[in-house]
Amino acid sequence: YTFTRSRALGICTTIILLVLIANGWFWGKEIGNVSSRREGKYIYMVEKMNNNFNNLMSIYINNKEDDAISKNDELNEEHTALFEKEMQLSRDSNAYCTAISIVGFAIILCGGFIQVKRGTLSKISLASIVVVYVLYLQWSLELFHELPYLFRRYGIYKNSYAFVHNLFQQTDSLRSDFKITRGTVELRNVTFHYPRETANVLEKYNL
């Protein structure tokens, strides 16, 4: 619509929209990456606490409760720091989006007044452009302010992609109709520890 009233103002409006899109994409990538790291840290922290809970008796017998508490506190602080950074990036994204929109409105308004003074744009056309831009401003702010939330959700998905992909992946081995009907299962010298852990839960286990 702005192009039909004034080519110069139409170009300005297009540039403002492109800047808003670039701003949303720039901050969105940062938010997504931090969100993915935070989710990974959260999952690791939960796994660590769960492992400590399962090995609670061993921790107390070996007098390692202080070490376990210290490590849990350290992981919690790291997760909190990433969460705070994620929120700060979301806030900055919204702040820049609002600032760009307001500056763009000021440019459209000033440019329109200059054209009205020169007689290249009527007052009614300027008023209509202002009304349209105000409506667009409200819509764009609502839209772009939702982007940080969407990119945070994307970060969570990005971190969980491998797990979800493997969970739902259909393979020939999973679809196999082969069943064991005879024989026994025997464990010999089995050693096992949880992922990302060094202490063995089972060591030279036989069954």
XYZ file of N, CA, C and O in Angstrom:
828
model
N 0.824 -1.199 0.000
C 0.000 0.000 0.000
C 0.867 1.262 0.000
O 0.574 2.229 -0.709
N 1.925 1.244 0.802
C 2.802 2.420 0.876
C 3.426 2.716 -0.477
O 3.597 3.885 -0.853
N 3.778 1.689 -1.246
C 4.348 1.892 -2.582
C 3.367 2.617 -3.496
O 3.779 3.420 -4.338
N 2.080 2.338 -3.331
C 1.090 2.992 -4.201
C 0.935 4.472 -3.863
O 0.542 5.270 -4.722
N 1.235 4.837 -2.617
C 1.132 6.244 -2.206
C 2.431 7.005 -2.459
O 2.433 8.150 -2.892
N 3.563 6.335 -2.125
C 4.869 6.987 -2.279
C 5.935 5.911 -2.444
O 6.092 5.055 -1.566
N 6.655 5.996 -3.538
C 7.695 4.997 -3.809
C 8.807 5.064 -2.764
O 9.278 4.035 -2.280
N 9.203 6.284 -2.378
C 10.286 6.443 -1.398
C 9.900 5.847 -0.048
O 10.681 5.136 0.589
N 8.669 6.140 0.394
C 8.214 5.598 1.675
C 8.019 4.086 1.599
O 8.228 3.369 2.585
N 7.638 3.604 0.428
C 7.507 2.155 0.240
C 8.847 1.456 0.369
O 8.948 0.386 0.987
N 9.890 2.058 -0.210
C 11.245 1.495 -0.092
C 11.695 1.510 1.364
O 12.271 0.527 1.865
N 11.419 2.602 2.071
C 11.787 2.699 3.492
C 11.096 1.614 4.314
O 11.719 0.964 5.163
N 9.808 1.409 4.054
C 9.049 0.391 4.780
C 9.609 -1.004 4.516
O 9.738 -1.828 5.433
N 9.974 -1.269 3.265
C 10.548 -2.572 2.906
C 11.884 -2.797 3.617
O 12.153 -3.888 4.140
N 12.728 -1.763 3.640
C 14.032 -1.872 4.305
C 13.850 -2.131 5.805
O 14.543 -2.967 6.403
N 12.899 -1.431 6.407
C 12.629 -1.625 7.843
C 12.193 -3.061 8.112
O 12.642 -3.692 9.078
N 11.321 -3.589 7.254
C 10.862 -4.973 7.421
C 12.021 -5.954 7.296
O 12.145 -6.903 8.086
N 12.908 -5.734 6.310
C 14.067 -6.621 6.128
C 15.011 -6.548 7.321
O 15.570 -7.571 7.744
N 15.181 -5.346 7.869
C 16.037 -5.193 9.050
C 15.437 -5.940 10.240
O 16.154 -6.588 11.010
N 14.116 -5.865 10.390
C 13.448 -6.596 11.475
C 13.626 -8.105 11.325
O 13.874 -8.815 12.305
N 13.500 -8.598 10.100
C 13.681 -10.030 9.842
C 15.119 -10.443 10.142
O 15.364 -11.479 10.781
N 16.092 -9.631 9.691
C 17.505 -9.931 9.957
C 17.785 -9.908 11.455
O 18.529 -10.753 11.979
N 17.205 -8.946 12.151
C 17.379 -8.855 13.606
C 16.827 -10.103 14.307
O 17.475 -10.679 15.186
N 15.620 -10.509 13.897
C 15.021 -11.699 14.494
C 15.834 -12.950 14.229
O 16.000 -13.795 15.117
N 16.389 -13.063 13.008
C 17.191 -14.237 12.658
C 18.515 -14.248 13.432
O 18.934 -15.297 13.919
N 19.155 -13.088 13.543
C 20.435 -13.005 14.252
C 20.276 -13.417 15.711
O 21.005 -14.275 16.222
N 19.320 -12.782 16.404
C 19.120 -13.110 17.814
C 18.547 -14.509 17.976
O 18.856 -15.198 18.965
N 17.718 -14.934 17.019
C 17.117 -16.261 17.109
C 18.156 -17.370 17.100
O 18.049 -18.340 17.851
N 19.166 -17.244 16.235
C 20.220 -18.261 16.195
C 20.965 -18.325 17.518
O 21.273 -19.408 18.020
N 21.267 -17.147 18.090
C 21.959 -17.115 19.378
C 21.098 -17.753 20.471
O 21.587 -18.533 21.288
N 19.820 -17.398 20.485
C 18.911 -17.948 21.494
C 18.794 -19.460 21.339
O 18.814 -20.204 22.329
N 18.672 -19.940 20.102
C 18.561 -21.376 19.854
C 19.789 -22.141 20.328
O 19.674 -23.207 20.928
N 20.980 -21.597 20.057
C 22.210 -22.265 20.473
C 22.331 -22.328 21.992
O 22.689 -23.371 22.567
N 22.033 -21.210 22.659
C 22.124 -21.185 24.122
C 21.055 -22.095 24.728
O 21.315 -22.809 25.711
N 19.865 -22.088 24.149
C 18.797 -22.949 24.645
C 19.170 -24.422 24.512
O 18.883 -25.231 25.405
N 19.823 -24.773 23.402
C 20.260 -26.153 23.203
C 21.306 -26.551 24.242
O 21.237 -27.645 24.822
N 22.253 -25.665 24.501
C 23.271 -25.937 25.517
C 22.653 -26.044 26.902
O 23.016 -26.909 27.702
N 21.697 -25.160 27.204
C 21.055 -25.189 28.519
C 20.276 -26.486 28.712
O 20.325 -27.110 29.777
N 19.555 -26.920 27.667
C 18.796 -28.160 27.755
C 19.717 -29.353 27.951
O 19.415 -30.261 28.736
N 20.857 -29.344 27.234
C 21.830 -30.420 27.419
C 22.380 -30.457 28.831
O 22.531 -31.526 29.435
N 22.668 -29.276 29.379
C 23.167 -29.190 30.755
C 22.106 -29.656 31.746
O 22.407 -30.335 32.731
N 20.840 -29.318 31.472
C 19.748 -29.713 32.364
C 19.591 -31.236 32.373
O 19.440 -31.848 33.441
N 19.601 -31.835 31.180
C 19.452 -33.291 31.092
C 20.603 -33.991 31.800
O 20.407 -34.962 32.539
N 21.822 -33.478 31.585
C 22.984 -34.074 32.247
C 22.871 -33.934 33.759
O 23.199 -34.860 34.511
N 22.404 -32.767 34.228
C 22.255 -32.536 35.660
C 21.239 -33.509 36.264
O 21.465 -34.071 37.339
N 20.120 -33.713 35.561
C 19.096 -34.637 36.054
C 19.636 -36.071 36.079
O 19.404 -36.816 37.042
N 20.364 -36.460 35.024
C 20.951 -37.797 34.991
C 21.938 -37.984 36.141
O 21.975 -39.034 36.794
N 22.742 -36.957 36.374
C 23.739 -37.018 37.448
C 23.058 -37.168 38.804
O 23.465 -37.995 39.621
N 22.017 -36.370 39.045
C 21.312 -36.447 40.322
C 20.613 -37.784 40.472
O 20.570 -38.356 41.571
N 20.063 -38.307 39.378
C 19.410 -39.607 39.420
C 20.411 -40.715 39.723
O 20.127 -41.630 40.519
N 21.594 -40.630 39.098
C 22.636 -41.624 39.378
C 23.079 -41.552 40.836
O 23.305 -42.577 41.488
N 23.220 -40.324 41.349
C 23.604 -40.173 42.759
C 22.548 -40.749 43.683
O 22.867 -41.347 44.713
N 21.281 -40.566 43.311
C 20.203 -41.108 44.128
C 20.232 -42.632 44.113
O 20.040 -43.284 45.156
N 20.464 -43.209 42.929
C 20.529 -44.671 42.838
C 21.713 -45.233 43.599
O 21.666 -46.363 44.095
N 22.789 -44.452 43.669
C 23.999 -44.913 44.362
C 24.156 -44.239 45.725
O 25.258 -44.052 46.209
N 23.007 -43.876 46.328
C 23.038 -43.107 47.569
C 23.768 -43.848 48.679
O 24.570 -43.263 49.416
N 23.514 -45.126 48.795
C 24.160 -45.911 49.852
C 25.666 -45.945 49.650
O 26.432 -45.782 50.617
N 26.094 -46.135 48.411
C 27.531 -46.165 48.128
C 28.189 -44.821 48.442
O 29.310 -44.775 48.961
N 27.478 -43.720 48.135
C 28.022 -42.383 48.397
C 28.237 -42.166 49.893
O 29.280 -41.680 50.326
N 27.246 -42.578 50.694
C 27.366 -42.369 52.142
C 28.386 -43.308 52.774
O 29.105 -42.926 53.696
N 28.454 -44.535 52.273
C 29.430 -45.484 52.816
C 30.852 -44.991 52.577
O 31.733 -45.104 53.438
N 31.083 -44.393 51.387
C 32.418 -43.910 51.038
C 32.654 -42.444 51.437
O 33.664 -41.863 51.051
N 31.703 -41.874 52.209
C 31.833 -40.487 52.689
C 32.063 -39.494 51.540
O 32.922 -38.619 51.618
N 31.276 -39.659 50.469
C 31.417 -38.777 49.308
C 30.209 -37.856 49.124
O 30.003 -37.281 48.070
N 29.407 -37.706 50.209
C 28.211 -36.878 50.078
C 28.545 -35.412 49.799
O 27.845 -34.736 49.045
N 29.660 -34.923 50.401
C 30.054 -33.530 50.159
C 30.455 -33.312 48.701
O 30.130 -32.276 48.103
N 31.159 -34.300 48.140
C 31.556 -34.201 46.731
C 30.333 -34.208 45.814
O 30.258 -33.435 44.844
N 29.357 -35.076 46.138
C 28.148 -35.166 45.328
C 27.352 -33.862 45.384
O 26.877 -33.365 44.359
N 27.233 -33.299 46.577
C 26.499 -32.032 46.741
C 27.212 -30.909 45.995
O 26.579 -30.077 45.326
N 28.545 -30.878 46.105
C 29.319 -29.835 45.439
C 29.174 -29.904 43.922
O 28.993 -28.878 43.252
N 29.227 -31.120 43.370
C 29.093 -31.288 41.926
C 27.683 -30.904 41.450
O 27.519 -30.284 40.400
N 26.674 -31.281 42.251
C 25.299 -30.921 41.893
C 25.096 -29.409 41.919
O 24.436 -28.844 41.042
N 25.679 -28.749 42.934
C 25.581 -27.293 43.013
C 26.275 -26.623 41.830
O 25.788 -25.631 41.275
N 27.418 -27.189 41.447
C 28.165 -26.637 40.307
C 27.368 -26.762 39.012
O 27.289 -25.817 38.221
N 26.753 -27.928 38.814
C 25.929 -28.129 37.613
C 24.718 -27.204 37.629
O 24.334 -26.655 36.584
N 24.117 -27.032 38.793
C 22.959 -26.153 38.906
C 23.331 -24.704 38.587
O 22.568 -23.986 37.921
N 24.501 -24.277 39.041
C 24.962 -22.916 38.750
C 25.222 -22.726 37.257
O 24.893 -21.681 36.683
N 25.806 -23.742 36.609
C 26.060 -23.659 35.170
C 24.743 -23.584 34.390
O 24.612 -22.800 33.439
N 23.776 -24.399 34.808
C 22.468 -24.374 34.144
C 21.783 -23.024 34.355
O 21.197 -22.463 33.416
N 21.864 -22.498 35.562
C 21.240 -21.203 35.855
C 21.874 -20.090 35.027
O 21.177 -19.198 34.520
N 23.198 -20.143 34.882
C 23.901 -19.131 34.090
C 23.450 -19.173 32.632
O 23.220 -18.121 32.008
N 23.280 -20.366 32.075
C 22.825 -20.494 30.692
C 21.372 -20.030 30.551
O 21.011 -19.396 29.554
N 20.557 -20.334 31.561
C 19.160 -19.898 31.522
C 19.065 -18.376 31.569
O 18.271 -17.766 30.831
N 19.882 -17.756 32.425
C 19.891 -16.291 32.506
C 20.345 -15.675 31.185
O 19.787 -14.663 30.729
N 21.363 -16.287 30.553
C 21.830 -15.786 29.259
C 20.735 -15.923 28.208
O 20.537 -15.022 27.370
N 20.013 -17.042 28.247
C 18.911 -17.258 27.305
C 17.836 -16.182 27.461
O 17.331 -15.640 26.467
N 17.495 -15.853 28.703
C 16.496 -14.811 28.963
C 17.005 -13.427 28.550
O 16.253 -12.595 28.028
N 18.294 -13.165 28.789
C 18.876 -11.879 28.404
C 18.859 -11.699 26.891
O 18.549 -10.607 26.378
N 19.189 -12.761 26.162
C 19.154 -12.692 24.700
C 17.731 -12.449 24.198
O 17.529 -11.677 23.251
N 16.755 -13.104 24.828
C 15.359 -12.895 24.445
C 14.946 -11.445 24.698
O 14.260 -10.824 23.873
N 15.369 -10.916 25.851
C 15.054 -9.518 26.175
C 15.703 -8.566 25.180
O 15.063 -7.624 24.687
N 16.970 -8.824 24.844
C 17.671 -7.957 23.891
C 17.024 -8.020 22.511
O 16.921 -6.997 21.812
N 16.606 -9.215 22.109
C 15.948 -9.363 20.822
C 14.678 -8.518 20.755
O 14.436 -7.801 19.774
N 13.870 -8.584 21.808
C 12.635 -7.796 21.846
C 12.922 -6.296 21.886
O 12.223 -5.500 21.253
N 13.977 -5.925 22.641
C 14.323 -4.503 22.748
C 14.765 -3.944 21.399
O 14.337 -2.850 20.990
N 15.616 -4.679 20.685
C 16.076 -4.222 19.369
C 14.918 -4.164 18.383
O 14.831 -3.249 17.556
N 14.032 -5.154 18.461
C 12.875 -5.173 17.565
C 11.996 -3.947 17.796
O 11.565 -3.284 16.836
N 11.756 -3.632 19.056
C 10.937 -2.459 19.374
C 11.619 -1.176 18.915
O 10.977 -0.289 18.325
N 12.937 -1.075 19.163
C 13.679 0.126 18.778
C 13.666 0.322 17.263
O 13.447 1.440 16.763
N 13.881 -0.762 16.517
C 13.883 -0.671 15.048
C 12.517 -0.230 14.534
O 12.409 0.600 13.623
N 11.458 -0.786 15.133
C 10.102 -0.439 14.698
C 9.793 1.033 14.972
O 9.201 1.719 14.122
N 10.208 1.528 16.144
C 9.948 2.932 16.500
C 10.757 3.865 15.606
O 10.243 4.883 15.111
N 12.030 3.543 15.399
C 12.870 4.360 14.514
C 12.291 4.351 13.098
O 12.249 5.391 12.418
N 11.828 3.199 12.650
C 11.221 3.112 11.321
C 9.982 3.975 11.208
O 9.770 4.650 10.188
N 9.171 3.975 12.270
C 7.974 4.827 12.265
C 8.352 6.302 12.185
O 7.715 7.081 11.456
N 9.401 6.678 12.934
C 9.862 8.078 12.907
C 10.356 8.464 11.514
O 10.087 9.574 11.031
N 11.076 7.541 10.863
C 11.576 7.817 9.510
C 10.420 7.991 8.532
O 10.412 8.922 7.706
N 9.423 7.094 8.615
C 8.255 7.194 7.736
C 7.521 8.515 7.973
O 7.114 9.204 7.029
N 7.376 8.883 9.249
C 6.652 10.104 9.591
C 7.385 11.346 9.070
O 6.782 12.227 8.439
N 8.695 11.405 9.320
C 9.489 12.561 8.867
C 9.529 12.632 7.341
O 9.367 13.715 6.744
N 9.746 11.479 6.710
C 9.779 11.447 5.252
C 8.449 11.858 4.653
O 8.397 12.569 3.630
N 7.367 11.434 5.304
C 6.048 11.804 4.817
C 5.797 13.298 4.934
O 5.250 13.913 3.997
N 6.195 13.898 6.062
C 6.022 15.346 6.242
C 6.818 16.139 5.208
O 6.351 17.158 4.684
N 8.030 15.665 4.913
C 8.852 16.345 3.910
C 8.173 16.305 2.550
O 8.127 17.316 1.817
N 7.615 15.141 2.215
C 6.936 15.021 0.920
C 5.655 15.858 0.872
O 5.288 16.394 -0.183
N 4.955 15.966 2.009
C 3.764 16.815 2.051
C 4.144 18.281 1.838
O 3.468 19.026 1.117
N 5.257 18.710 2.464
C 5.715 20.090 2.299
C 6.087 20.384 0.847
O 5.864 21.483 0.338
N 6.681 19.366 0.198
C 7.089 19.546 -1.197
C 5.910 19.423 -2.160
O 6.040 19.692 -3.356
N 4.804 18.955 -1.644
C 3.631 18.791 -2.496
C 3.612 17.506 -3.283
O 2.775 17.336 -4.176
N 4.517 16.576 -2.996
C 4.554 15.292 -3.723
C 3.691 14.220 -3.058
O 3.548 13.124 -3.585
N 3.134 14.550 -1.907
C 2.278 13.605 -1.190
C 1.168 14.397 -0.497
O 1.430 15.424 0.144
N -0.062 13.914 -0.625
C -1.184 14.615 0.003
C -1.259 14.283 1.491
O -0.738 13.258 1.944
N -1.915 15.158 2.231
C -2.059 14.945 3.672
C -2.894 13.695 3.970
O -2.606 12.959 4.918
N -3.899 13.467 3.150
C -4.741 12.279 3.347
C -3.931 10.999 3.124
O -4.058 10.024 3.873
N -3.070 11.014 2.106
C -2.228 9.843 1.840
C -1.271 9.586 2.995
O -1.062 8.440 3.412
N -0.683 10.677 3.533
C 0.220 10.526 4.676
C -0.520 9.970 5.883
O -0.022 9.071 6.577
N -1.733 10.503 6.122
C -2.529 10.018 7.261
C -2.854 8.533 7.095
O -2.777 7.758 8.063
N -3.187 8.132 5.886
C -3.511 6.715 5.656
C -2.282 5.830 5.837
O -2.376 4.728 6.385
N -1.123 6.311 5.378
C 0.123 5.547 5.554
C 0.435 5.393 7.037
O 0.840 4.312 7.499
N 0.258 6.474 7.812
C 0.520 6.417 9.256
C -0.396 5.413 9.940
O 0.038 4.609 10.778
N -1.692 5.434 9.574
C -2.641 4.484 10.169
C -2.250 3.045 9.839
O -2.223 2.166 10.712
N -1.913 2.800 8.568
C -1.511 1.454 8.150
C -0.239 1.025 8.872
O -0.117 -0.122 9.334
N 0.718 1.944 8.998
C 1.982 1.590 9.652
C 1.776 1.315 11.134
O 2.427 0.423 11.696
N 0.895 2.071 11.785
C 0.619 1.821 13.206
C 0.029 0.421 13.393
O 0.410 -0.316 14.315
N -0.915 0.056 12.518
C -1.489 -1.294 12.582
C -0.418 -2.347 12.320
O -0.355 -3.382 12.990
N 0.415 -2.068 11.313
C 1.525 -2.981 11.000
C 2.498 -3.067 12.164
O 3.022 -4.141 12.489
N 2.752 -1.934 12.827
C 3.677 -1.895 13.962
C 3.191 -2.792 15.083
O 3.962 -3.573 15.663
N 1.913 -2.724 15.388
C 1.348 -3.562 16.439
C 1.458 -5.036 16.070
O 1.858 -5.868 16.889
N 1.125 -5.365 14.819
C 1.195 -6.757 14.367
C 2.629 -7.268 14.367
O 2.906 -8.389 14.822
N 3.560 -6.464 13.867
C 4.952 -6.902 13.759
C 5.583 -7.089 15.136
O 6.350 -8.033 15.353
N 5.253 -6.216 16.075
C 5.809 -6.356 17.414
C 5.318 -7.640 18.078
O 6.090 -8.351 18.725
N 4.042 -7.933 17.915
C 3.504 -9.175 18.478
C 4.182 -10.385 17.845
O 4.514 -11.357 18.525
N 4.373 -10.321 16.527
C 4.995 -11.440 15.814
C 6.450 -11.618 16.211
O 6.874 -12.716 16.606
N 7.234 -10.550 16.135
C 8.664 -10.662 16.389
C 8.971 -10.895 17.870
O 10.027 -11.441 18.198
N 8.081 -10.485 18.757
C 8.283 -10.762 20.173
C 8.029 -12.232 20.510
O 8.433 -12.697 21.579
N 7.349 -12.941 19.607
C 7.131 -14.376 19.806
C 8.310 -15.207 19.312
O 8.445 -16.380 19.674
N 9.160 -14.606 18.472
C 10.273 -15.364 17.888
C 11.234 -15.940 18.937
O 11.657 -17.093 18.804
N 11.635 -15.170 19.976
C 12.533 -15.763 20.972
C 11.968 -17.039 21.593
O 12.701 -18.017 21.802
N 10.668 -17.050 21.889
C 10.037 -18.248 22.448
C 10.144 -19.421 21.469
O 10.484 -20.548 21.865
N 9.869 -19.152 20.192
C 9.943 -20.212 19.189
C 11.359 -20.738 19.039
O 11.578 -21.954 18.902
N 12.354 -19.844 19.069
C 13.738 -20.289 18.944
C 14.202 -21.042 20.199
O 15.065 -21.916 20.107
N 13.642 -20.705 21.362
C 13.973 -21.472 22.570
C 13.443 -22.897 22.440
O 14.114 -23.855 22.822
N 12.240 -23.026 21.909
C 11.678 -24.366 21.685
C 12.511 -25.125 20.644
O 12.719 -26.335 20.762
N 12.986 -24.385 19.623
C 13.837 -25.010 18.605
C 15.134 -25.516 19.232
O 15.626 -26.593 18.882
N 15.704 -24.735 20.158
C 16.932 -25.153 20.831
C 16.745 -26.444 21.600
O 17.623 -27.320 21.602
N 15.587 -26.581 22.264
C 15.295 -27.818 22.999
C 15.198 -28.991 22.033
O 15.738 -30.078 22.281
N 14.506 -28.767 20.910
C 14.390 -29.821 19.899
C 15.754 -30.177 19.325
O 16.064 -31.358 19.112
N 16.570 -29.155 19.078
C 17.896 -29.378 18.507
C 18.738 -30.265 19.419
O 19.440 -31.168 18.949
N 18.658 -30.018 20.716
C 19.425 -30.827 21.660
C 18.908 -32.266 21.728
O 19.681 -33.202 21.916
N 17.591 -32.428 21.551
C 16.980 -33.753 21.689
C 16.825 -34.474 20.358
O 16.255 -35.567 20.333
N 17.338 -33.875 19.271
C 17.093 -34.445 17.948
C 17.621 -35.870 17.833
O 16.918 -36.766 17.352
N 18.857 -36.085 18.276
C 19.459 -37.422 18.142
C 18.651 -38.461 18.911
O 18.387 -39.566 18.414
N 18.230 -38.093 20.129
C 17.449 -39.031 20.946
C 16.112 -39.332 20.296
O 15.703 -40.496 20.179
N 15.402 -38.284 19.857
C 14.093 -38.479 19.241
C 14.221 -39.255 17.930
O 13.415 -40.143 17.645
N 15.267 -38.929 17.152
C 15.470 -39.622 15.876
C 15.711 -41.112 16.104
O 15.131 -41.957 15.407
N 16.556 -41.443 17.061
C 16.836 -42.855 17.352
C 15.637 -43.558 17.968
O 15.431 -44.751 17.759
N 14.842 -42.784 18.720
C 13.688 -43.382 19.386
C 12.648 -43.852 18.391
O 12.064 -44.926 18.541
N 12.416 -43.045 17.350
C 11.361 -43.355 16.388
C 11.885 -43.975 15.092
O 11.109 -44.249 14.179
N 13.189 -44.140 15.014
C 13.746 -44.697 13.778
C 13.365 -46.163 13.650
O 13.523 -46.962 14.575
N 12.841 -46.514 12.480
C 12.456 -47.891 12.223
C 13.606 -48.594 11.501
O 14.051 -48.157 10.451
N 14.086 -49.656 12.082
C 15.168 -50.426 11.467
C 14.718 -51.868 11.270
O 13.733 -52.323 11.861
N 15.461 -52.563 10.450
C 15.120 -53.969 10.190
C 15.222 -54.804 11.451
O 14.443 -55.734 11.653
N 16.201 -54.464 12.289
C 16.373 -55.265 13.501
C 15.199 -55.094 14.452
O 14.779 -56.047 15.121
N 14.623 -53.876 14.515
C 13.477 -53.645 15.394
C 12.218 -54.304 14.848
O 11.326 -54.689 15.606
N 12.145 -54.435 13.522
C 10.963 -55.037 12.900
C 11.107 -56.548 12.739
O 10.212 -57.193 12.208
N 12.214 -57.096 13.193
C 12.458 -58.517 12.995
C 11.449 -59.359 13.779
O 11.081 -59.042 14.905
N 10.999 -60.428 13.159
C 10.074 -61.360 13.812
C 10.813 -62.499 14.511
O 10.182 -63.397 15.074
N 12.156 -62.453 14.466
C 12.938 -63.529 15.066
C 12.807 -63.491 16.579
O 12.952 -62.441 17.196
N 12.510 -64.625 17.179
C 12.364 -64.716 18.634
C 13.222 -65.853 19.165
O 13.347 -66.900 18.530
N 13.809 -65.616 20.325
C 14.611 -66.656 20.976
C 13.662 -67.551 21.761
O 12.956 -67.092 22.664
N 13.637 -68.818 21.407
C 12.741 -69.773 22.082
C 13.514 -70.811 22.895
O 12.935 -71.470 23.743
N 14.816 -70.940 22.629
C 15.616 -71.912 23.367
C 16.934 -71.268 23.781
O 17.364 -70.281 23.209
N 17.559 -71.859 24.784
C 18.855 -71.363 25.224
C 18.742 -70.525 26.498
O 17.654 -70.339 27.060
N 19.869 -70.015 26.942
C 19.928 -69.209 28.169
C 20.770 -67.961 27.918
O 21.551 -67.904 26.964
N 20.583 -67.001 28.785
C 21.379 -65.773 28.754
C 22.273 -65.775 29.989
O 21.799 -65.911 31.120
N 23.568 -65.628 29.770
C 24.527 -65.672 30.868
C 25.450 -64.455 30.806
O 25.878 -64.050 29.714
N 25.696 -63.851 31.962
C 26.588 -62.696 32.053
C 27.905 -63.135 32.673
O 27.916 -63.778 33.730
N 29.004 -62.761 32.029
C 30.333 -63.109 32.545
C 31.218 -61.871 32.561
O 31.423 -61.243 31.526
N 31.724 -61.562 33.720
C 32.650 -60.426 33.881
C 32.100 -59.142 33.251
O 32.786 -58.454 32.494
N 30.854 -58.827 33.550
C 30.219 -57.635 32.989
C 30.562 -56.421 33.855
O 30.378 -56.435 35.065
N 31.085 -55.396 33.199
C 31.372 -54.118 33.875
C 30.538 -53.036 33.207
O 30.493 -52.939 31.977
N 29.866 -52.229 34.019
C 28.949 -51.225 33.472
C 29.035 -49.930 34.282
O 29.155 -49.953 35.505
N 28.995 -48.806 33.552
C 28.854 -47.508 34.215
C 27.917 -46.645 33.380
O 27.768 -46.835 32.168
N 27.268 -45.690 34.033
C 26.326 -44.816 33.345
C 27.071 -43.899 32.380
O 28.247 -43.596 32.591
N 26.384 -43.453 31.328
C 27.019 -42.512 30.386
C 27.536 -41.272 31.105
O 26.917 -40.773 32.033
N 28.704 -40.804 30.689
C 29.350 -39.606 31.237
C 29.840 -39.809 32.672
O 30.221 -38.848 33.333
N 29.805 -41.040 33.174
C 30.303 -41.335 34.518
C 31.549 -42.199 34.416
O 31.771 -42.898 33.434
N 32.380 -42.137 35.428
C 33.600 -42.945 35.457
C 33.502 -44.097 36.453
O 34.148 -45.127 36.283
N 32.694 -43.908 37.511
C 32.559 -44.963 38.523
C 31.677 -46.090 37.984
O 30.611 -45.846 37.416
N 32.120 -47.317 38.142
C 31.377 -48.474 37.665
C 30.257 -48.833 38.637
O 30.458 -48.886 39.862
N 29.080 -49.099 38.089
C 27.969 -49.589 38.898
C 28.077 -51.101 39.051
O 27.834 -51.649 40.123
N 28.448 -51.756 37.961
C 28.713 -53.197 37.982
C 30.162 -53.428 37.571
O 30.642 -52.786 36.639
N 30.823 -54.321 38.265
C 32.218 -54.599 37.930
C 32.484 -56.093 38.056
O 32.272 -56.702 39.124
N 32.847 -56.699 36.929
C 33.105 -58.146 36.852
C 31.915 -58.935 37.399
O 32.057 -59.815 38.241
N 30.747 -58.539 36.899
C 29.504 -59.142 37.396
C 29.201 -60.411 36.614
O 29.324 -60.463 35.401
N 28.799 -61.459 37.339
C 28.462 -62.741 36.736
C 27.050 -63.149 37.137
O 26.653 -62.976 38.284
N 26.327 -63.650 36.159
C 24.961 -64.079 36.445
C 24.576 -65.249 35.513
O 24.751 -65.143 34.311
